[in-house]
Amino acid sequence: MTTQPAELATYNFAYLDEQTKRMIRRAILKAIAIPGYQVPFASREMPMPYGWGTGGVQVTASIIGPDDTLKVIDQGADDTTNAVSIRAFFAKVAEVNTTTSTADATIIQTRHRIPEEKLVEGQILVYQVPIPEPLRFLEPRETETRKMHALEDYGLMHVKLYEDIARNGHIATTYAYPVKIKGRYVMDPSPTPKFDNPKMDQSEALQLFGAGREKRIYAVPPYTSVVSLDFEDFPFEVNRFDQPCALCGAEGVYLDEVVLDDRGGRMFACSDTDHCEKRRAAGHKGSMASEGAAT
Amino acid sequence: MMTQSDSVSPYPEPANGRGENANPPLQQAQGKGLPAFDEDKPLLSASGVSKFYGSRIGCEDVSIDIWPGEVLAVVGESGSGKTTLLNCISTRLMPTTGTVTYRMRDGHIRDLYRMGEAERRFLMRTDWGFVHQNPADGLRMTVSAGANVGERLMATGARHYGDIRATAGDWLGRVEIAEDRIDDQPRAFSGGMRQRLQIARNLVTGPRLVFMDEPTGGLDVSVQARLLDLLRGLVTDLGLAVVVVTHDLAVARLLSHRMVVMKDGRVIETGLTDRVLDDPRAPYTQLLVSSILQA
């Protein structure tokens, strides 16, 4: 591997030892070869608690090289604790360049969002996945869900959507919306809002999913069909927002609701902070943007 | 291994999801231009079926045939191997020795235990039904009645919510469950209603063969009587072949054409129901028949 700075002598490049990275890379290759299939892997303890992205961190650590530029987002934001910590972690143990700009990154580790800016060939999107099994809440037995995947026995998935419509009059699943990969495996896109599902379809970027606690890796290779499950008379629809971003005025992007005070004041702003900042820097202005914006 | 259920051609396309599915399969077979249904050959044929649990006998050397449209009752005291036999011939339990063959809708006779699992599962949810003694075993207790009935349709490719719901409503009506209960969970149903729901769930794909394990067990007599009445009507209307396991001779007399009496895992007497009950030959059958309490 690369030369280690003296003060990091105790760490291998990118924290994981080479044998572990090799094992994870094998799992990743298998996952890419069978799009949507959950490959078991020997997940390691990471210096962070389960649920904070141990799966994503292991995938990133296995694929990152000294020349990579890493971006980490948490719910679209580059400046939240989780994102900042993971970015700092890799800056330290792999000495890679980090960025908040989507276009400049070669690897983007994400928790529950896909950047608004279109990803391009050569980029890799690494998802942190809490529960990789889309059938888990319908069928608790792992032995049975595996068999269901093997036999393509996915009637149960539509039972869930049917229940949604019967109870709410529409498909009320708004995140972790099940998708079918390349006409074969049903996959949980991790708890991304279903708003992001269409971005996964025929994506130019490689998409890798790591679930550390559940010890599963799966992948969607570039240019692979990703179809959100639905009914003929209740087709898949993405969430719509009836107002643009209050800061940058963007429409057709995913917005976060921000409570401003205890008198019902609220605003809707881009969940993708990088996208929002770039737009503001380019002169776009929303209804609530302060003078001298673009911080 | 079968990967696509669609490639199993012998079955009529269930995707329209309408009540017409429930037509007697005989007509469907002819309508599809398949070989005419041969009433002279058994639908399901078990020969020399034995199941040993270690050194204990579940059932031993049982050979039975089930003809299209006939109701066969398997009676005997508890522990006589009735349920083991039922599980063996319905592919739920692999017999130790013996073969079970089934005549598919295209007229081919297939060995059930030589089929691939995908094909066997497909057979079980299209051409067969299984009514459990305890409805909780055969229902999904946490999804609505409509979804319970619709599950098989969705599993075989129905993707139109309105159609699935209409079919489910139609079937709830047929089993005397009020249509406004379609969105209730079976947890909110009485024992008799649950059992009727389970029957609807099984019959929605228009199966040719239904296995029933003590369908009236645990119900009080008036509910039993109505359920039996309903079953009798459905069996006649749909031309179903039924294997019903029961310890209740009254149920056997009311429902079945032919009877198999089991004792200690072996078949000790077979014959037309009226003949066996009115003129029992084997000493054990005589004992069984004479044990009925006279009201």
XYZ file of C-alpha atoms in Angstrom:
590
model
C 0.000 0.000 0.000
C 1.015 3.619 0.195
C 3.598 4.978 2.525
C 2.218 5.665 5.943
C 2.859 8.863 7.817
C 4.671 8.151 11.040
C 1.848 9.131 13.365
C -0.538 6.705 11.634
C 1.721 3.702 11.830
C -0.921 1.767 13.694
C -3.463 2.099 10.893
C -3.425 0.424 7.525
C -4.455 2.598 4.575
C -8.181 3.368 4.905
C -8.358 1.767 8.336
C -9.293 -1.806 7.302
C -6.575 -4.429 6.901
C -5.863 -5.696 3.421
C -7.437 -9.128 3.931
C -10.692 -7.529 5.035
C -10.706 -5.165 2.082
C -10.083 -8.098 -0.212
C -13.021 -9.971 1.302
C -15.290 -6.944 0.949
C -14.152 -6.312 -2.623
C -15.040 -9.887 -3.473
C -18.499 -9.369 -2.032
C -18.819 -6.125 -4.011
C -17.802 -7.844 -7.248
C -20.344 -10.554 -6.666
C -22.993 -7.957 -5.864
C -22.254 -6.116 -9.107
C -22.420 -9.380 -11.027
C -25.879 -10.146 -9.615
C -27.625 -6.759 -9.486
C -29.896 -6.403 -6.487
C -28.799 -9.636 -4.815
C -27.769 -9.311 -1.171
C -24.295 -10.767 -0.732
C -23.400 -11.766 2.821
C -20.026 -10.530 4.010
C -18.028 -10.708 7.212
C -18.777 -7.245 8.509
C -16.149 -5.861 10.880
C -16.414 -3.807 13.992
C -15.846 -0.199 13.070
C -14.952 2.671 15.388
C -18.539 3.874 15.338
C -21.834 2.409 16.498
C -24.065 0.274 14.314
C -26.629 2.430 12.606
C -24.133 5.212 11.953
C -23.012 3.842 8.627
C -20.677 0.976 9.464
C -21.676 -0.813 6.259
C -21.143 2.217 4.070
C -17.816 2.996 5.727
C -16.536 -0.525 5.110
C -17.545 -0.388 1.453
C -15.940 3.029 1.053
C -12.767 1.878 2.838
C -12.490 -1.086 0.475
C -12.823 0.858 -2.743
C -11.123 4.135 -1.910
C -7.658 4.878 -3.280
C -5.202 7.709 -2.640
C -6.385 9.536 -5.764
C -10.054 9.524 -4.844
C -12.031 12.516 -3.721
C -14.639 11.733 -1.115
C -17.935 13.426 -0.401
C -20.168 12.313 2.458
C -23.756 13.381 2.893
C -26.299 12.707 5.580
C -29.906 13.288 4.466
C -28.468 15.386 1.668
C -26.434 17.633 3.949
C -22.637 17.826 3.992
C -22.479 19.566 7.340
C -24.174 17.190 9.768
C -22.287 15.328 12.482
C -22.291 11.959 10.731
C -21.151 13.363 7.402
C -18.449 15.546 8.920
C -17.137 12.704 11.083
C -16.922 10.156 8.281
C -15.255 12.692 5.996
C -12.738 13.511 8.706
C -12.220 9.801 9.341
C -11.166 9.097 5.773
C -9.144 12.299 5.537
C -7.197 10.958 8.486
C -6.859 7.228 7.791
C -6.604 7.408 3.998
C -5.370 10.939 3.540
C -7.719 11.431 0.624
C -9.058 14.726 -0.580
C -12.551 15.474 0.559
C -15.094 17.760 -0.994
C -18.666 18.855 -0.601
C -19.138 19.357 -4.315
C -21.036 16.527 -5.973
C -19.366 17.030 -9.331
C -15.840 16.913 -7.900
C -16.288 13.713 -5.905
C -15.305 10.289 -7.202
C -16.884 8.484 -4.257
C -19.983 9.779 -2.493
C -21.035 8.040 0.680
C -24.630 8.813 1.455
C -27.134 8.325 4.168
C -30.652 8.320 2.732
C -30.372 10.702 -0.206
C -29.144 10.779 -3.779
C -27.637 14.138 -4.772
C -29.793 16.348 -6.969
C -26.974 16.852 -9.423
C -26.872 14.067 -11.979
C -24.125 11.579 -11.242
C -21.841 10.682 -14.106
C -19.852 7.723 -15.280
C -16.903 6.962 -13.031
C -18.565 8.151 -9.844
C -19.526 5.673 -7.133
C -22.417 6.216 -4.772
C -22.109 4.256 -1.498
C -25.320 3.903 0.529
C -25.531 3.242 4.245
C -28.248 0.659 4.708
C -29.927 -0.142 8.030
C -32.154 -3.030 6.874
C -31.268 -4.516 3.494
C -34.147 -6.986 3.311
C -37.206 -5.455 1.615
C -39.371 -8.363 2.749
C -38.289 -8.199 6.388
C -41.393 -6.625 7.856
C -43.629 -8.951 5.889
C -41.742 -12.169 6.542
C -39.546 -12.263 9.625
C -37.664 -15.486 8.810
C -34.379 -14.923 6.995
C -34.414 -18.517 5.682
C -37.787 -17.869 4.117
C -36.973 -14.465 2.623
C -33.861 -15.888 1.023
C -35.930 -18.636 -0.507
C -38.427 -16.070 -1.721
C -35.671 -14.141 -3.455
C -34.277 -17.327 -4.945
C -37.664 -18.362 -6.307
C -38.642 -14.815 -7.287
C -41.658 -15.227 -5.053
C -42.540 -11.558 -4.626
C -46.330 -11.603 -4.285
C -45.952 -10.482 -0.705
C -44.396 -7.182 -1.716
C -47.549 -6.246 -3.546
C -49.634 -7.322 -0.558
C -47.888 -4.537 1.338
C -48.649 -1.995 -1.371
C -52.237 -3.267 -1.515
C -52.541 -2.695 2.229
C -51.231 0.815 1.774
C -53.911 1.648 -0.754
C -56.653 -0.088 1.223
C -55.791 1.912 4.326
C -54.783 5.265 2.887
C -56.264 5.410 -0.580
C -52.825 5.679 -2.160
C -49.450 4.015 -1.818
C -48.321 5.608 1.413
C -44.805 4.207 1.381
C -42.640 7.286 0.973
C -39.176 5.989 1.722
C -37.419 2.627 1.334
C -39.786 2.145 -1.571
C -39.175 -1.333 -3.038
C -37.640 -1.538 -6.487
C -37.022 -4.355 -8.919
C -33.531 -4.508 -10.331
C -33.027 -5.588 -13.926
C -36.346 -7.448 -13.861
C -35.172 -9.924 -11.255
C -34.388 -9.059 -7.638
C -36.583 -6.895 -5.465
C -34.357 -4.552 -3.520
C -34.648 -2.047 -0.711
C -33.063 1.205 -1.907
C -32.226 1.970 1.762
C -34.407 4.603 3.399
C -34.023 7.149 0.621
C -37.225 9.065 -0.115
C -39.046 7.567 -3.059
C -38.410 10.921 -4.701
C -34.929 9.580 -5.435
C -36.011 6.245 -6.906
C -36.160 7.475 -10.526
C -32.553 8.687 -10.199
C -31.408 5.113 -9.630
C -32.792 3.914 -12.939
C -30.151 3.714 -15.686
C -27.811 5.709 -13.483
C -24.401 6.324 -14.994
C -22.759 5.945 -11.592
C -22.118 2.658 -9.821
C -24.310 2.286 -6.740
C -23.087 0.173 -3.825
C -25.079 -0.609 -0.688
C -23.487 -1.647 2.593
C -25.356 -2.879 5.671
C -22.860 -3.332 8.488
C -25.034 -4.706 11.233
C -26.965 -6.971 8.856
C -23.736 -7.979 7.085
C -24.985 -7.569 3.535
C -23.659 -5.825 0.447
C -25.628 -5.280 -2.731
C -25.190 -3.200 -5.834
C -26.773 -1.615 -8.843
C -24.277 -1.446 -11.708
C -24.314 1.538 -14.059
C -27.023 1.565 -16.729
C -29.251 -0.947 -14.951
C -33.012 -0.751 -14.934
C -34.505 0.058 -11.543
C -38.292 -0.137 -11.508
C -40.381 0.960 -8.543
C -43.136 -1.550 -7.829
C -46.709 -0.371 -8.276
C -50.179 -1.243 -9.516
C -51.508 -0.514 -12.994
C -54.245 1.690 -11.567
C -52.025 3.151 -8.847
C -48.791 3.914 -10.665
C -45.624 4.924 -8.863
C -45.442 8.643 -8.192
C -42.765 10.767 -6.563
C -43.482 13.267 -3.836
C -44.248 16.748 -5.078
C -43.727 20.006 -3.257
C -46.093 22.887 -3.800
C -43.441 25.513 -3.237
C -39.839 26.028 -4.309
C -36.840 26.047 -1.989
C -37.051 29.093 0.273
C -33.333 29.740 -0.029
C -32.450 29.099 -3.653
C -35.850 28.954 -5.336
C -35.186 25.512 -6.862
C -38.181 23.506 -8.016
C -38.356 19.774 -8.606
C -35.894 19.036 -5.820
C -36.402 17.308 -2.493
C -37.133 19.777 0.279
C -36.712 19.591 4.040
C -39.248 21.222 6.275
C -37.562 23.444 8.820
C -39.507 24.664 11.855
C -38.532 28.241 12.578
C -40.337 29.156 15.782
C -43.037 27.915 18.122
C -45.803 29.846 16.378
C -46.105 27.622 13.336
C -43.424 29.368 11.315
C -41.673 27.041 8.915
C -39.755 27.011 5.706
C -38.935 24.474 3.029
C -35.331 24.299 1.919
C -33.287 22.002 -0.297
C -32.224 18.850 1.481
C -29.144 18.749 -0.777
C -27.036 21.539 0.745
C -24.380 21.446 -1.973
C -26.988 21.886 -4.685
C -28.590 24.740 -2.779
C -25.331 26.561 -2.143
C -24.250 26.296 -5.749
C -27.537 27.719 -6.919
C -27.320 30.607 -4.490
C -23.751 31.268 -5.562
C -25.040 31.427 -9.124
C -27.481 34.134 -8.107
C -30.683 32.173 -7.600
C -32.700 33.450 -4.716
C -35.628 32.021 -2.779
C -38.343 33.883 -0.902
C -36.556 33.742 2.445
C -32.955 34.164 1.365
C -31.288 36.930 3.324
C -29.420 39.756 1.620
C -25.823 38.840 0.982
C -26.734 35.161 0.966
C -24.663 32.256 -0.333
C -22.891 31.590 2.911
C -34.732 -24.612 -11.805
C -37.707 -22.647 -12.974
C -36.915 -19.006 -12.736
C -39.985 -17.432 -14.257
C -43.368 -18.544 -13.169
C -44.673 -17.316 -16.523
C -42.799 -20.053 -18.291
C -45.024 -22.684 -16.739
C -47.521 -22.819 -19.512
C -50.056 -25.400 -18.314
C -51.899 -22.853 -16.232
C -54.449 -20.405 -17.474
C -53.322 -16.826 -17.189
C -54.537 -15.694 -13.779
C -53.558 -12.081 -14.270
C -57.009 -10.761 -15.080
C -57.779 -11.350 -11.441
C -61.524 -11.605 -11.994
C -63.998 -13.987 -10.517
C -64.127 -15.883 -13.788
C -61.005 -17.591 -12.572
C -63.215 -19.616 -10.392
C -64.744 -21.410 -13.348
C -64.471 -25.127 -13.108
C -60.968 -25.916 -14.294
C -62.394 -28.482 -16.683
C -63.792 -25.722 -18.864
C -60.606 -23.753 -18.704
C -58.588 -26.713 -19.829
C -60.804 -27.249 -22.825
C -61.058 -23.571 -23.579
C -57.298 -23.374 -23.836
C -57.209 -26.153 -26.388
C -55.402 -28.450 -24.028
C -56.016 -32.183 -24.072
C -59.529 -32.936 -22.907
C -59.694 -33.588 -19.235
C -59.753 -37.294 -18.636
C -62.168 -38.092 -15.839
C -61.058 -41.694 -15.807
C -57.618 -40.984 -14.450
C -56.856 -39.918 -10.901
C -55.850 -36.338 -10.279
C -53.450 -37.194 -7.525
C -52.045 -40.595 -6.903
C -50.015 -41.682 -3.900
C -48.421 -45.079 -3.834
C -46.585 -46.766 -1.009
C -46.211 -43.535 0.944
C -44.500 -44.019 4.297
C -43.185 -41.504 6.729
C -41.057 -42.475 9.673
C -40.112 -40.119 12.450
C -36.973 -41.905 13.518
C -38.169 -45.315 14.547
C -41.741 -44.144 15.006
C -44.254 -44.520 12.269
C -46.084 -41.491 10.930
C -47.877 -43.371 8.211
C -46.924 -46.567 6.482
C -47.411 -47.880 2.972
C -50.432 -45.761 2.120
C -51.685 -45.809 -1.458
C -54.619 -43.600 -2.371
C -55.971 -42.019 -5.531
C -57.996 -38.838 -5.727
C -60.209 -38.394 -8.730
C -61.271 -35.052 -10.159
C -64.255 -33.581 -8.383
C -64.378 -36.116 -5.580
C -64.257 -35.449 -1.869
C -62.155 -37.924 0.035
C -62.309 -38.004 3.806
C -59.431 -39.360 5.863
C -60.704 -40.335 9.291
C -59.203 -41.928 12.350
C -58.381 -41.129 15.941
C -55.707 -38.629 16.816
C -52.243 -40.011 16.276
C -53.414 -42.330 13.521
C -51.317 -40.550 10.885
C -54.046 -38.569 9.144
C -52.236 -35.273 9.168
C -48.892 -36.852 8.337
C -50.479 -38.445 5.295
C -52.070 -35.144 4.291
C -48.755 -33.350 4.590
C -46.982 -36.061 2.615
C -49.337 -35.887 -0.331
C -49.501 -32.102 -0.312
C -45.678 -31.753 -0.541
C -45.496 -30.154 2.851
C -43.590 -33.072 4.282
C -41.204 -35.258 2.332
C -42.224 -38.909 2.715
C -39.552 -41.424 3.667
C -40.562 -43.730 0.827
C -43.222 -43.821 -1.836
C -44.196 -41.568 -4.706
C -46.891 -38.968 -5.177
C -47.889 -38.015 -8.690
C -50.206 -35.272 -9.873
C -51.914 -34.727 -13.188
C -51.172 -31.169 -14.240
C -53.636 -29.031 -16.149
C -51.946 -29.925 -19.409
C -52.600 -33.613 -18.720
C -49.000 -34.523 -17.918
C -48.498 -36.684 -14.874
C -45.691 -35.372 -12.704
C -43.914 -36.749 -9.673
C -44.391 -34.024 -7.066
C -41.129 -34.658 -5.304
C -39.152 -34.471 -8.535
C -40.413 -31.009 -9.382
C -38.331 -27.938 -8.735
C -39.285 -25.956 -5.700
C -40.372 -22.930 -7.739
C -42.713 -25.081 -9.798
C -44.059 -26.812 -6.734
C -44.767 -23.522 -5.003
C -46.477 -22.227 -8.097
C -48.621 -25.349 -8.208
C -49.491 -24.928 -4.553
C -50.721 -21.400 -4.987
C -52.584 -21.819 -8.238
C -53.917 -25.324 -8.665
C -54.083 -26.293 -5.001
C -55.400 -24.982 -1.762
C -54.602 -25.869 1.812
C -57.058 -25.097 4.593
C -55.466 -25.315 8.005
C -57.271 -26.301 11.154
C -56.117 -23.110 12.823
C -56.921 -20.195 10.514
C -53.990 -18.226 11.947
C -51.675 -20.724 10.222
C -53.213 -20.115 6.832
C -53.890 -16.394 7.026
C -51.755 -13.316 7.364
C -53.245 -11.988 10.548
C -51.805 -8.503 10.213
C -53.016 -7.623 6.738
C -56.584 -6.936 5.714
C -59.060 -9.565 4.566
C -58.920 -8.160 1.047
C -55.154 -8.497 0.889
C -55.387 -12.011 2.292
C -57.676 -13.052 -0.525
C -55.724 -11.054 -3.090
C -52.301 -12.394 -2.158
C -52.458 -15.384 -4.468
C -53.588 -13.201 -7.334
C -50.721 -10.807 -6.761
C -48.301 -13.704 -6.438
C -49.363 -14.922 -9.868
C -48.975 -11.563 -11.526
C -52.182 -9.568 -10.974
C -51.170 -5.903 -10.874
C -54.458 -4.041 -11.040
C -55.580 -2.896 -7.610
C -59.213 -2.356 -8.586
C -59.525 -5.802 -10.129
C -57.834 -7.531 -7.222
C -60.113 -5.754 -4.792
C -63.217 -6.563 -6.811
C -62.269 -10.241 -6.914
C -61.558 -10.241 -3.200
C -64.915 -8.600 -2.508
C -66.649 -11.122 -4.715
C -65.036 -13.993 -2.838
C -65.818 -12.543 0.555
C -69.437 -12.468 -0.562
C -69.279 -16.080 -1.628
C -68.072 -17.145 1.792
C -70.684 -14.986 3.493
C -68.425 -12.288 4.855
C -69.940 -8.816 4.594
C -68.166 -6.730 1.978
C -67.615 -3.843 4.360
C -65.216 -6.069 6.310
C -62.812 -6.159 3.372
C -60.356 -3.776 5.032
C -60.522 -5.371 8.466
C -57.735 -7.581 9.686
C -58.563 -11.226 10.401
C -57.677 -10.523 14.027
C -60.985 -8.727 14.250
C -62.865 -11.761 12.881
C -64.575 -14.559 14.763
C -63.287 -18.125 14.448
C -65.895 -19.082 11.877
C -65.267 -15.976 9.802
C -61.539 -16.585 9.856
C -62.079 -20.093 8.613
C -64.323 -18.855 5.805
C -61.770 -16.206 4.921
C -59.115 -18.879 4.734
C -61.288 -20.839 2.347
C -61.833 -17.787 0.141
C -58.110 -17.115 0.100
C -57.472 -20.626 -1.148
C -60.180 -20.760 -3.763
C -59.528 -17.421 -5.417
C -57.213 -18.857 -8.064
C -59.705 -21.572 -8.992
C -57.738 -24.570 -7.741
C -58.608 -28.105 -8.730
C -57.523 -29.762 -5.512
C -57.928 -28.551 -1.957
C -56.476 -30.138 1.152
C -58.294 -29.512 4.403
C -57.022 -30.365 7.850
C -59.936 -30.478 10.301
C -61.638 -27.465 8.715
C -64.357 -27.403 11.356
C -62.166 -28.105 14.365
C -62.698 -25.760 17.259
C -65.928 -24.247 15.952
C -69.221 -24.549 17.751
C -71.878 -26.709 16.170
C -74.056 -24.047 14.578
C -71.031 -22.362 13.005
C -69.777 -25.798 11.951
C -73.058 -26.556 10.264
C -72.994 -23.320 8.272
C -69.387 -23.833 7.288
C -70.098 -27.360 6.109
C -73.072 -26.123 4.160
C -70.896 -23.503 2.518
C -68.145 -25.985 1.749
C -70.596 -28.405 0.229
C -71.975 -25.700 -2.011
C -68.530 -24.510 -3.119
C -67.258 -28.014 -3.757
C -70.239 -28.817 -5.957
C -70.237 -25.483 -7.771
C -66.539 -25.478 -8.518
C -66.110 -29.206 -9.081
C -63.253 -29.297 -6.588
C -61.418 -32.391 -5.572
C -60.962 -32.282 -1.814
C -58.972 -34.319 0.649
C -60.403 -33.592 4.057
C -58.813 -34.887 7.221
C -61.191 -35.109 10.142
C -61.849 -37.051 13.283
C -65.485 -36.081 13.093
C -67.451 -38.785 11.287
C -70.419 -36.461 10.878
C -68.266 -34.071 8.865
C -67.058 -36.963 6.753
C -70.588 -38.163 6.093
C -71.834 -34.741 5.146
C -68.944 -33.707 2.943
C -67.266 -36.723 1.425
C -67.961 -39.241 -1.278
C -65.297 -41.675 -0.296
C -63.582 -42.448 2.944
C -60.250 -43.754 4.148
C -60.042 -45.039 7.714
C -56.610 -44.938 9.325
C -55.265 -46.597 12.425
C -51.671 -46.608 13.666
C -50.400 -45.078 10.430
C -52.037 -47.626 8.157
C -55.150 -47.544 6.042
C -57.479 -50.188 7.410
C -60.557 -49.566 5.340
C -61.607 -47.592 2.283
C -64.921 -47.311 0.527
C -67.860 -45.099 -0.263
C -68.695 -42.971 2.740
C -72.200 -44.332 3.207
C -71.015 -47.881 2.896
C -68.194 -47.453 5.413
C -70.370 -45.665 7.932
C -73.447 -47.863 7.559
C -71.683 -51.155 7.105
C -68.213 -50.915 8.614
C -66.122 -54.030 8.041
C -62.884 -53.625 9.930
C -63.306 -54.106 13.668
C -61.745 -50.729 14.399
C -64.110 -48.972 12.024
C -67.006 -50.688 13.736
C -65.728 -49.419 17.043
C -65.280 -45.930 15.618
C -68.755 -45.798 14.138
C -70.360 -47.166 17.264
C -68.571 -44.575 19.380
C -70.661 -41.746 17.946
C -72.887 -40.369 20.648
C -76.516 -40.762 19.750
C -78.321 -37.508 20.339
